[in-house]
PDB file of C-alpha atoms and ligand atoms in Angstrom:
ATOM      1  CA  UNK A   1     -45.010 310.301 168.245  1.00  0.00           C
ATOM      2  CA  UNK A   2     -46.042 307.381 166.239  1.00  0.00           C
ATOM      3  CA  UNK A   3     -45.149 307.329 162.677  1.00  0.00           C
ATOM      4  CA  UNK A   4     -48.251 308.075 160.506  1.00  0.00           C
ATOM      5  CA  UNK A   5     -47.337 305.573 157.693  1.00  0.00           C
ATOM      6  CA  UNK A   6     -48.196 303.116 160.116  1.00  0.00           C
ATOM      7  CA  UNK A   7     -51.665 305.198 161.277  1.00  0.00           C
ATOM      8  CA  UNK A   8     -54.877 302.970 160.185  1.00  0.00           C
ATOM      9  CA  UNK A   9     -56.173 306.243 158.019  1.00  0.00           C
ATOM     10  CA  UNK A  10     -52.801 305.950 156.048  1.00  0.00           C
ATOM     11  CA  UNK A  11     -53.189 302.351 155.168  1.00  0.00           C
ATOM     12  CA  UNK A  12     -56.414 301.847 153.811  1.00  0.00           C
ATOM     13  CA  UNK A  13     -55.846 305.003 151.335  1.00  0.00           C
ATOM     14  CA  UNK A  14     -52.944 303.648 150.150  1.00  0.00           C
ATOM     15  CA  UNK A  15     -54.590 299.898 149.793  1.00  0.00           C
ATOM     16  CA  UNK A  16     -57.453 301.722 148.115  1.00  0.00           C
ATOM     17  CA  UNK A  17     -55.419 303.932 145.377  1.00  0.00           C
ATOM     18  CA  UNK A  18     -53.527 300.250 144.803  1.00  0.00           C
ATOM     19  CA  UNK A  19     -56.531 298.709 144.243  1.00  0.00           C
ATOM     20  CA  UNK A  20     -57.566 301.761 142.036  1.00  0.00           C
ATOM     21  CA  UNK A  21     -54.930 301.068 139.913  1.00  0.00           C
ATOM     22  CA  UNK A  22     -55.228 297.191 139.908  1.00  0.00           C
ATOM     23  CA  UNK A  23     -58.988 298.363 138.441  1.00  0.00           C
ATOM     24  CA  UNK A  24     -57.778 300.520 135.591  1.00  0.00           C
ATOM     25  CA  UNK A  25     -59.244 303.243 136.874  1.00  0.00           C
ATOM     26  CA  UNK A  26     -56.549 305.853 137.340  1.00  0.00           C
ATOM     27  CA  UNK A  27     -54.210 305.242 134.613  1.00  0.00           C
ATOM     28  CA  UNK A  28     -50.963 307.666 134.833  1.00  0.00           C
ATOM     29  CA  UNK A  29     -51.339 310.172 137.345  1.00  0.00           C
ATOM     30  CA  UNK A  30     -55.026 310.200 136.787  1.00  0.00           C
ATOM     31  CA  UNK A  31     -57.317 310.367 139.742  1.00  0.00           C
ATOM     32  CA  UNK A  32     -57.864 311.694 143.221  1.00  0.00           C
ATOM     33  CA  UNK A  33     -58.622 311.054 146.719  1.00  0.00           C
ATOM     34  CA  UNK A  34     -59.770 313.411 149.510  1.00  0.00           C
ATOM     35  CA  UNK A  35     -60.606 311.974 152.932  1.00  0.00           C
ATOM     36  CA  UNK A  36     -61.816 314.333 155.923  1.00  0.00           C
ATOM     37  CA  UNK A  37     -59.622 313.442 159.040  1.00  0.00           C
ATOM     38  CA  UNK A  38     -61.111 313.760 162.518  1.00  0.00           C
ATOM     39  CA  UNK A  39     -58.772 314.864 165.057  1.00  0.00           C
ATOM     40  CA  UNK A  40     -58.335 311.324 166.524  1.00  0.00           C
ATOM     41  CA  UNK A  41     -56.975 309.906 162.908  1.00  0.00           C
ATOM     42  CA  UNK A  42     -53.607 311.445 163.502  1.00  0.00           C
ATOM     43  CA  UNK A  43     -53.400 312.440 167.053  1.00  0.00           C
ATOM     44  CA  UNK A  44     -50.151 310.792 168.324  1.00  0.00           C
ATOM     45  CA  UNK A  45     -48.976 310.587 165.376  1.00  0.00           C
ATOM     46  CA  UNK A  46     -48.256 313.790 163.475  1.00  0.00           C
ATOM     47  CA  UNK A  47     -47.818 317.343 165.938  1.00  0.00           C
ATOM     48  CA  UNK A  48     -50.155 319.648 164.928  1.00  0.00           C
ATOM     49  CA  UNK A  49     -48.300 322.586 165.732  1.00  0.00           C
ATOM     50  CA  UNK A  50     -45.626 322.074 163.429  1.00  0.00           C
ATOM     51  CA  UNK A  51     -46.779 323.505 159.599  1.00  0.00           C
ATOM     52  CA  UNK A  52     -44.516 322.204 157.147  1.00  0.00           C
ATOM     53  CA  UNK A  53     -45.294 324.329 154.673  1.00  0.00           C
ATOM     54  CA  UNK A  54     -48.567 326.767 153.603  1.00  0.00           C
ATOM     55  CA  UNK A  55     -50.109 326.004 150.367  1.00  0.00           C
ATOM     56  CA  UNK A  56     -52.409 328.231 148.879  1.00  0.00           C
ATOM     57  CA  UNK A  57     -55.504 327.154 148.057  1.00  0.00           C
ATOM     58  CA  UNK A  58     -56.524 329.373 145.220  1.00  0.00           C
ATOM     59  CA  UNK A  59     -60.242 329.906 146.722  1.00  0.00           C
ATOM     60  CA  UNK A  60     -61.974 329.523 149.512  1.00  0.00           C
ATOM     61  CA  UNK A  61     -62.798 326.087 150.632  1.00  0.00           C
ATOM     62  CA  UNK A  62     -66.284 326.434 151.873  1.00  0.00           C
ATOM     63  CA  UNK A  63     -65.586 324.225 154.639  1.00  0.00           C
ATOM     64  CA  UNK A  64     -64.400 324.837 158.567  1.00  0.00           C
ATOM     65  CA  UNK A  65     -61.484 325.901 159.656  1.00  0.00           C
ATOM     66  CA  UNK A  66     -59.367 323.294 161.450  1.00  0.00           C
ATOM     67  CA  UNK A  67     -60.897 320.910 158.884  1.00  0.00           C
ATOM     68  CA  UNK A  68     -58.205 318.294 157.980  1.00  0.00           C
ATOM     69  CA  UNK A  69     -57.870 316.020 154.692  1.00  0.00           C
ATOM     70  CA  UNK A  70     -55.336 312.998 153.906  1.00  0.00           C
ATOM     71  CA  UNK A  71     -55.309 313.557 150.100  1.00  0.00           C
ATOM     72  CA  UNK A  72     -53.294 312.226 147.251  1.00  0.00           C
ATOM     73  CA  UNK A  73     -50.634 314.923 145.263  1.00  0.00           C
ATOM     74  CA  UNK A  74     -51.278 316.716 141.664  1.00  0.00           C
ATOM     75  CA  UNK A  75     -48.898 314.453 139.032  1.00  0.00           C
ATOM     76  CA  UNK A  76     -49.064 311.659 141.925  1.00  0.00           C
ATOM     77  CA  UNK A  77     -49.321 307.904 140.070  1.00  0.00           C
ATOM     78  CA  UNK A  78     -51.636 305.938 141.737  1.00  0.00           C
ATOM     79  CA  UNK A  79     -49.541 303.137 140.728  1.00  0.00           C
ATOM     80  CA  UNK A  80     -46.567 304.350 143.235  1.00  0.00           C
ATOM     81  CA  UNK A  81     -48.851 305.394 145.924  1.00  0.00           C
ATOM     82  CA  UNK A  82     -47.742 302.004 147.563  1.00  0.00           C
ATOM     83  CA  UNK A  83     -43.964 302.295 146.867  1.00  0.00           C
ATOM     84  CA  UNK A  84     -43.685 305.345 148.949  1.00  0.00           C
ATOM     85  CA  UNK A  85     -46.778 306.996 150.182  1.00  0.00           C
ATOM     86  CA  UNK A  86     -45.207 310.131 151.910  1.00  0.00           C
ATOM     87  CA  UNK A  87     -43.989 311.440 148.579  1.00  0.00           C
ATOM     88  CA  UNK A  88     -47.599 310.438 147.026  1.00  0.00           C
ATOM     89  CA  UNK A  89     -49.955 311.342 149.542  1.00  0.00           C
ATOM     90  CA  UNK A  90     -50.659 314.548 152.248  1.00  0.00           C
ATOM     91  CA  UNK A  91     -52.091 316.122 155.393  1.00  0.00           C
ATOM     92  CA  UNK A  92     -53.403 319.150 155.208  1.00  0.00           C
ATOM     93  CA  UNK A  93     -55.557 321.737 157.507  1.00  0.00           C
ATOM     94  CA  UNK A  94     -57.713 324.573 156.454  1.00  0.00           C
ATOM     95  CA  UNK A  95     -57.019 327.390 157.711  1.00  0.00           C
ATOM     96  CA  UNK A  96     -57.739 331.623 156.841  1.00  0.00           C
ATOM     97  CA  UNK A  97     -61.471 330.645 155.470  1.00  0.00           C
ATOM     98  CA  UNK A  98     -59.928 327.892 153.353  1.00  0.00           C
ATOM     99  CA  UNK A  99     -57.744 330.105 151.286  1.00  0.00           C
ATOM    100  CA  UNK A 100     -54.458 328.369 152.405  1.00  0.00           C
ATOM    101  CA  UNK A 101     -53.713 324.528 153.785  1.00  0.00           C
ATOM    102  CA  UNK A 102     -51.358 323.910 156.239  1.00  0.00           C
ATOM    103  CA  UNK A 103     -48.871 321.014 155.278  1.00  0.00           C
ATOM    104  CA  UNK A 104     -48.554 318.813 158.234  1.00  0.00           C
ATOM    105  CA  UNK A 105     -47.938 315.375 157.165  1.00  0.00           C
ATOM    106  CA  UNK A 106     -46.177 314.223 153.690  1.00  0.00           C
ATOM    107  CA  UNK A 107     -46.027 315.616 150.014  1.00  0.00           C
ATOM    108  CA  UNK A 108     -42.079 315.077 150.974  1.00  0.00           C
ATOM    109  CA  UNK A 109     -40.512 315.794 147.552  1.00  0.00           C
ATOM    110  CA  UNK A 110     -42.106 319.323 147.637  1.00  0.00           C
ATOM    111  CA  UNK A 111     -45.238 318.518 145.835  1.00  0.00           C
ATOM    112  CA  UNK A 112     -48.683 319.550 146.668  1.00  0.00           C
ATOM    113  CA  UNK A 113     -52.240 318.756 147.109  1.00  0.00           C
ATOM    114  CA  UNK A 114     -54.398 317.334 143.684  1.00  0.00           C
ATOM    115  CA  UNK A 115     -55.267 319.445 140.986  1.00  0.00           C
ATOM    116  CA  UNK A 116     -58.685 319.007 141.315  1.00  0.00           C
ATOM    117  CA  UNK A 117     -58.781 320.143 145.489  1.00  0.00           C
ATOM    118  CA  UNK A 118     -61.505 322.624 144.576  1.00  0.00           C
ATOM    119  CA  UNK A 119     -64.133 320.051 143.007  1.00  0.00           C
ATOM    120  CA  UNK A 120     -62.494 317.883 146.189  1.00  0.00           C
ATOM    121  CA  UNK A 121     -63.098 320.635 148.873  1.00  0.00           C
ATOM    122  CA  UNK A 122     -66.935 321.896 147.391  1.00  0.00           C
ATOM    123  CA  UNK A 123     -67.911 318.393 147.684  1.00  0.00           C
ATOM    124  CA  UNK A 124     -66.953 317.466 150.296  1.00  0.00           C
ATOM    125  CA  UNK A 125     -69.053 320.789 151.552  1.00  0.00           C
ATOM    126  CA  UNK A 126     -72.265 319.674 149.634  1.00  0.00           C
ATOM    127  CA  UNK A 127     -72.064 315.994 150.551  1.00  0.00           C
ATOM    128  CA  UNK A 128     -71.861 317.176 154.738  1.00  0.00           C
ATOM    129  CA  UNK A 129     -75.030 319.761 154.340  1.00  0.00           C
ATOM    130  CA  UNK A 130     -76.902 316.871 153.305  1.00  0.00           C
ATOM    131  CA  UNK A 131     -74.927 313.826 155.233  1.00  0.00           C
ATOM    132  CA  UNK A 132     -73.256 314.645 158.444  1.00  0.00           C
ATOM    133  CA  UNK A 133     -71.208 310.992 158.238  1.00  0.00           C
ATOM    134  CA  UNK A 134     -69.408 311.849 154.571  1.00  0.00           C
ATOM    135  CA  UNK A 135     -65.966 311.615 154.566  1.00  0.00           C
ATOM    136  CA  UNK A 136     -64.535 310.545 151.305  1.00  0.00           C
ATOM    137  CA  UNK A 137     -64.722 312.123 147.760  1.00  0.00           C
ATOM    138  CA  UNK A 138     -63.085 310.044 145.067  1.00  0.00           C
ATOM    139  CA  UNK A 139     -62.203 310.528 141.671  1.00  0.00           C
ATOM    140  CA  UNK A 140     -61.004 308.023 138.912  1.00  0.00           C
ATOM    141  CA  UNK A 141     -61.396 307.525 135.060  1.00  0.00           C
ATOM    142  CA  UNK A 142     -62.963 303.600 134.853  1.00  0.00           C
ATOM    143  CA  UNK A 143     -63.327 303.109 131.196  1.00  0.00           C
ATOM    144  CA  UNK A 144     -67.106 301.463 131.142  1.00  0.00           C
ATOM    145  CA  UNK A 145     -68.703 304.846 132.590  1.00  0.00           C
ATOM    146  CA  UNK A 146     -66.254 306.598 130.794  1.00  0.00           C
ATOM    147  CA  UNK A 147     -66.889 305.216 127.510  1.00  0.00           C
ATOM    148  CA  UNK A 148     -70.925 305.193 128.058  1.00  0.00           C
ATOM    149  CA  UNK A 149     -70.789 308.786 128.099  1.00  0.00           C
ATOM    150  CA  UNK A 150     -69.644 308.377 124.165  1.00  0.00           C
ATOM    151  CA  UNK A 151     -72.954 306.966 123.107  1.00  0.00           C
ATOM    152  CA  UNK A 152     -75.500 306.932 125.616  1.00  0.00           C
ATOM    153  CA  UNK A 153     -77.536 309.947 126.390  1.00  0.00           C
ATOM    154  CA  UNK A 154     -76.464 312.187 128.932  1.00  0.00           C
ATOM    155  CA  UNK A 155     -79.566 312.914 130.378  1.00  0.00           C
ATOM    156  CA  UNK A 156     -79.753 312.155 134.474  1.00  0.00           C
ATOM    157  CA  UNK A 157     -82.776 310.142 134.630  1.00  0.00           C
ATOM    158  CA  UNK A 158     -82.230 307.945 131.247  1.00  0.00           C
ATOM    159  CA  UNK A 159     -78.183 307.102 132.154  1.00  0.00           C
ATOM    160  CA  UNK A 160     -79.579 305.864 135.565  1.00  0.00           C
ATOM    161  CA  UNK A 161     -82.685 303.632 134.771  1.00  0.00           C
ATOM    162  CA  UNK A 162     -79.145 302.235 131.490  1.00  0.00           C
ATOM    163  CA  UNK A 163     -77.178 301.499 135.062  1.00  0.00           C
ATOM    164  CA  UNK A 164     -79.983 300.309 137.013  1.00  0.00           C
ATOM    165  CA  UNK A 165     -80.976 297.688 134.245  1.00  0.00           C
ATOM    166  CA  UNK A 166     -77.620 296.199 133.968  1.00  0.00           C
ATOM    167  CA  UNK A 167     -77.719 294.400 137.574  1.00  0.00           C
ATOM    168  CA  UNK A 168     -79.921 293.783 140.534  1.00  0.00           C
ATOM    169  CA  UNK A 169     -77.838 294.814 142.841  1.00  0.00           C
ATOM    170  CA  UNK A 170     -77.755 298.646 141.240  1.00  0.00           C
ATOM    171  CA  UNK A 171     -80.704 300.204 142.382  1.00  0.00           C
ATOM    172  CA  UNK A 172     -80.376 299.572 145.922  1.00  0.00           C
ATOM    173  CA  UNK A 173     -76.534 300.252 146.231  1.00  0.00           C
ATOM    174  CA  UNK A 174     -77.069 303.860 144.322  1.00  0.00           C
ATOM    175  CA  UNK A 175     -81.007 304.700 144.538  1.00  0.00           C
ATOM    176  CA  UNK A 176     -80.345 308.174 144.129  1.00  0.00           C
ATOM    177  CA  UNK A 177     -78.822 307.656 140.817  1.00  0.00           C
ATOM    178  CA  UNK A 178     -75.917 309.030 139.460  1.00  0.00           C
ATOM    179  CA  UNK A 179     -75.798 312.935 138.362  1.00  0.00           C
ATOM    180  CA  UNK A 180     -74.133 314.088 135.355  1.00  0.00           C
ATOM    181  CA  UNK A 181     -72.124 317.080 134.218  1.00  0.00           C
ATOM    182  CA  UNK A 182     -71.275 317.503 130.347  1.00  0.00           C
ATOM    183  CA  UNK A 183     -67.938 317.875 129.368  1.00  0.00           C
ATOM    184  CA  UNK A 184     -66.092 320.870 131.058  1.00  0.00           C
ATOM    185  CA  UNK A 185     -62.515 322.049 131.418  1.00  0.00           C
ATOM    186  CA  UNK A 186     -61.360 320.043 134.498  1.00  0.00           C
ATOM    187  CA  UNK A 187     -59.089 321.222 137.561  1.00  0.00           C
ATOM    188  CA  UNK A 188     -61.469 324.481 137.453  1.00  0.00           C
ATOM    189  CA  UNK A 189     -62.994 326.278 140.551  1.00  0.00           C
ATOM    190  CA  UNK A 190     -66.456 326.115 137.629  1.00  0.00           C
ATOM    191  CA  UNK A 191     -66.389 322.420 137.501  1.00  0.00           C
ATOM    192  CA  UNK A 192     -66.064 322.142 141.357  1.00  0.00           C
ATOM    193  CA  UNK A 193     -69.005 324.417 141.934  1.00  0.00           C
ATOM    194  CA  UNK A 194     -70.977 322.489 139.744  1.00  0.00           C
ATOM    195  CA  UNK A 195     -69.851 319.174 140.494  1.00  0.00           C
ATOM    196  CA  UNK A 196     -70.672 320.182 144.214  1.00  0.00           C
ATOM    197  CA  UNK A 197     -74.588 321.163 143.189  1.00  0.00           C
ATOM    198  CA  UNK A 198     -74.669 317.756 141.786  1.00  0.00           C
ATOM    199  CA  UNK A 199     -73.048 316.277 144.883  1.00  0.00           C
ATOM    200  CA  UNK A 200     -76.361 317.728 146.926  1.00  0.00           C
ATOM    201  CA  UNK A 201     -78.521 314.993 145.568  1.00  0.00           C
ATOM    202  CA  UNK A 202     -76.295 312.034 144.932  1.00  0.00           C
ATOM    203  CA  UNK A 203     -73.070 310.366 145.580  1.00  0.00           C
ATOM    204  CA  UNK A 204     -71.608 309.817 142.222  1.00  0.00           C
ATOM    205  CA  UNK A 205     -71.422 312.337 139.166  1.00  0.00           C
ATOM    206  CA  UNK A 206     -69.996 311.557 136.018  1.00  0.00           C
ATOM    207  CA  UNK A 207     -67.753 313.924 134.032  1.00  0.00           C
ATOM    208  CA  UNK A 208     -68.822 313.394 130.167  1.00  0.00           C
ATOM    209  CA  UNK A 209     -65.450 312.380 128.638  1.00  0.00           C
ATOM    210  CA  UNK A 210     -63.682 311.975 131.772  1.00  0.00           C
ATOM    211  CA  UNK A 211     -64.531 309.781 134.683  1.00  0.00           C
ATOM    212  CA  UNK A 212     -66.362 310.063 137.742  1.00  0.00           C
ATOM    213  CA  UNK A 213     -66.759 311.130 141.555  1.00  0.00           C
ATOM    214  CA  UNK A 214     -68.193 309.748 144.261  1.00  0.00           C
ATOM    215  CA  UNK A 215     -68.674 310.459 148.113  1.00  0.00           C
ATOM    216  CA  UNK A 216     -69.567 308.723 150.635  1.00  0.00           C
ATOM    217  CA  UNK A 217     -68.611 307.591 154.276  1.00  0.00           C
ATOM    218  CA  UNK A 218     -66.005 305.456 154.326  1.00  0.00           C
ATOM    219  CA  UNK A 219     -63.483 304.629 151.326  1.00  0.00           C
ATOM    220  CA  UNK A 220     -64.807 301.385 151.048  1.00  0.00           C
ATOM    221  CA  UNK A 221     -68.179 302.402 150.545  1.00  0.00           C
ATOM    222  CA  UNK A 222     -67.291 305.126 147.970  1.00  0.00           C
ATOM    223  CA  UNK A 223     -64.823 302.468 146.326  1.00  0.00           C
ATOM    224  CA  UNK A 224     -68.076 299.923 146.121  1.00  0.00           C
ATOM    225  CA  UNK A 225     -70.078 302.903 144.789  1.00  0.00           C
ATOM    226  CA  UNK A 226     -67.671 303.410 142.010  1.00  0.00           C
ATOM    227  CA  UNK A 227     -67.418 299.740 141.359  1.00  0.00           C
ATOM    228  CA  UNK A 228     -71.155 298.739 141.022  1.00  0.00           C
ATOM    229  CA  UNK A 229     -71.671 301.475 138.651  1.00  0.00           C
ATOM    230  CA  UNK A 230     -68.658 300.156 136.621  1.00  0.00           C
ATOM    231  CA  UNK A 231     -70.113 296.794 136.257  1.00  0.00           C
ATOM    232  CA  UNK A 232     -73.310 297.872 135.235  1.00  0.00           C
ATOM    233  CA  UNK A 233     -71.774 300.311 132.640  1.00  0.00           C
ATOM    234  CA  UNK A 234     -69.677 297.500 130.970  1.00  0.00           C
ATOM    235  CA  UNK A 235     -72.325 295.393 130.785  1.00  0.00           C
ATOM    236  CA  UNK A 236     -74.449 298.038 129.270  1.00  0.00           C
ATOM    237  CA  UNK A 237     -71.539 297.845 126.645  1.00  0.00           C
ATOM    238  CA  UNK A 238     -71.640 294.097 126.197  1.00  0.00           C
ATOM    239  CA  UNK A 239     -74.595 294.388 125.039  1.00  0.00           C
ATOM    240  CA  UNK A 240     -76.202 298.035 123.613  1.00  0.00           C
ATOM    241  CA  UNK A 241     -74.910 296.700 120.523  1.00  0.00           C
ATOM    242  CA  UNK A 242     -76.977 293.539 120.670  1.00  0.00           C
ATOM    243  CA  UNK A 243     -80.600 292.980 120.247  1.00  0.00           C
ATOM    244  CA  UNK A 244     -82.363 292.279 123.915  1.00  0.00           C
ATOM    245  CA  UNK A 245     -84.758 289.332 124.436  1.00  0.00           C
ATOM    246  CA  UNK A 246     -85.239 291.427 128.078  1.00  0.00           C
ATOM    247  CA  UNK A 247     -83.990 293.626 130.857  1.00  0.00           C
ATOM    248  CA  UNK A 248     -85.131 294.837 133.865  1.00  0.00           C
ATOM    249  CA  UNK A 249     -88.449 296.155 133.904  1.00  0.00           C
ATOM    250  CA  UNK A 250     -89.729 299.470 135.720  1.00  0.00           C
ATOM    251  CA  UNK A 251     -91.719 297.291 138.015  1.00  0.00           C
ATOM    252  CA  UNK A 252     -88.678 294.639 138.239  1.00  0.00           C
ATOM    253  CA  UNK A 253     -86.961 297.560 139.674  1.00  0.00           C
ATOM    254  CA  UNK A 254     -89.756 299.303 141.775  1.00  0.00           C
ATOM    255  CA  UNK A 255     -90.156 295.516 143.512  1.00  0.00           C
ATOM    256  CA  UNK A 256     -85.904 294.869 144.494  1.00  0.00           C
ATOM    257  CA  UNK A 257     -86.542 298.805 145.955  1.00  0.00           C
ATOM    258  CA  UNK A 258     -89.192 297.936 148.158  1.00  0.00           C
ATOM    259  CA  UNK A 259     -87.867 294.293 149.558  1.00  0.00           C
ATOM    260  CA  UNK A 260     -84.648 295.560 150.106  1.00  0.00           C
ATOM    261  CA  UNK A 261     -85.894 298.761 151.727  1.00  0.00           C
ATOM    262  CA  UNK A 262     -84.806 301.747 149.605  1.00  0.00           C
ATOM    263  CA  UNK A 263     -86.200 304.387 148.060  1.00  0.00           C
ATOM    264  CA  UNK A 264     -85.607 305.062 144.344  1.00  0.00           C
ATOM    265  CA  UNK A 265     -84.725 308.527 143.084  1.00  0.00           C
ATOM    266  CA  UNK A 266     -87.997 310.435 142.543  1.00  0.00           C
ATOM    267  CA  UNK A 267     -89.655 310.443 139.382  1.00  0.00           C
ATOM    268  CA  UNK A 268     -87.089 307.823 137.748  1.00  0.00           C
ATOM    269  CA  UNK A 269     -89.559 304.595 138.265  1.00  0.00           C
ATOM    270  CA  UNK A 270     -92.618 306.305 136.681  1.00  0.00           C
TER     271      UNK A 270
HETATM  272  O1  2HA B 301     -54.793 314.281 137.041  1.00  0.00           O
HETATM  273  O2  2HA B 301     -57.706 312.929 137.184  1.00  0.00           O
HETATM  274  O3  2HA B 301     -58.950 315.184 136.717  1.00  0.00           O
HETATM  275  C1  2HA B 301     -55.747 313.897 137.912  1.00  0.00           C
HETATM  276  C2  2HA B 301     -57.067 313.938 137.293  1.00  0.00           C
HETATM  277  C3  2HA B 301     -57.591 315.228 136.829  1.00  0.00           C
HETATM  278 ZN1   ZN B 302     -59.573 313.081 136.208  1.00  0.00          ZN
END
């Protein structure tokens, strides 16, 4: 056996809650990761057979059994993630319809998977009924998006035609928009049900007063996700203060959809 602190999976997680951190984004032990393994991720390095411990789960994680996540620990700092990664970070495995995960890899000074696992687990569920390929869900507190949430309206359609304004680049990296849930109590089975109905039609939702998730297919694409979004939201806050000479029109952004190929969220460029 291999060690799995040297297995590809384990490295760019770690690069990419560093990187978190570098951003702001997960300040404390705020934040979350969740990335489905497939069997070949770990195989050689971490026996299977051997279940460290059994954690429950607290419901049932809608998801197969045998599925298996590298996610980060509840209390984890992202900012330590680096400094020693199998204390920070875990393998788990589904297992009696999701009710209890199988410890197989990490989470060495007896700690556990993140608070939020059920938002984690549902979405990951919702994002693979509509996209075979997802296999990250990410969660992180960037202080643009956050902040927005303050003073803009929370309505789905005006907070992503604010986002899609701010840059060129926004409409065709998130075309589906971004979905939006109004403040609720966090770390809740109720705000991973419905953060995983708002995971069916797009691959970031914002938490009013809290932060964000995204999904997507590789960490780097859910990372970029996060990231565009970001920008756009702190240049919305450069300048909602200000008075505009212009923006991005409705038909600015109905023309970068159609050279680049990508169709808009419907109803939003009416
Ligand atoms: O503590 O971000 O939402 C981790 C969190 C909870
Ligand atoms: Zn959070």
């Amino acid at each position: 056996m291999k060690d799995f602190l040297s297995a590809p999976r384990l490295a760019e997680l770690v690069r990419i809650c560093t990187e978190m951190y570098a951003h702001g984004w997960d300040e404390r032990n705020g934040g979350n990761v969740s990335v489905l393994l497939d069997g070949a991720d770990i195989d050689g390095y971490i026996d299977t057979k051997n279940v460290l411990r059994e954690l429950p789960t607290g419901f049932s994680a809608p998801l197969p059994e045998g599925s298996l996540f590298l996610v980060t620990g509840t209390g984890k700092y992202f900012r330590n993630v680096r400094y020693d990664p199998a204390d920070s970070l875990g393998v788990v495995r589904l297992t009696d319809g999701g009710k209890t995960a199988q410890l197989l890899w990490g989470f060495t000074g007896g700690g556990t998977f993140t608070s939020e696992f059920p938002a984690h687990m549902m979405s990951h569920a919702a994002r693979l009924s509509v996209d075979a390929e997802n296999r990250v869900v990410l969660h992180c507190h960037p202080d643009g998006l956050l902040a927005m949430t303050y003073v803009h309206d929370l309505d789905e359609r005006a907070f992503t035609r604010t986002l899609w304004q701010m840059e060129t680049e926004c409409v065709m990296v998130f075309p589906e928009g971004v979905n939006v849930l109004p403040w609720m109590l966090c770390g809740t089975n109720e705000i991973g049900e419905a953060t995983a109905e708002k995971m069916k039609t797009a691959r970031l939702v914002v938490w009013a007063q809290h932060g964000i998730y995204g999904a997507g297919r590789s960490l780097d694409e859910t990372f970029g996700l996060i990231e565009t979004a970001e920008k756009a939201a702190g240049i919305f806050l450069k300048i909602a203060h200000l008075p505009w000479k212009q923006t991005l029109k409705t038909e600015d952004l109905r023309r970068i959809a159609a050279h680049y190929g990508v169709t808009p969220r419907a109803g939003y460029l009416d």
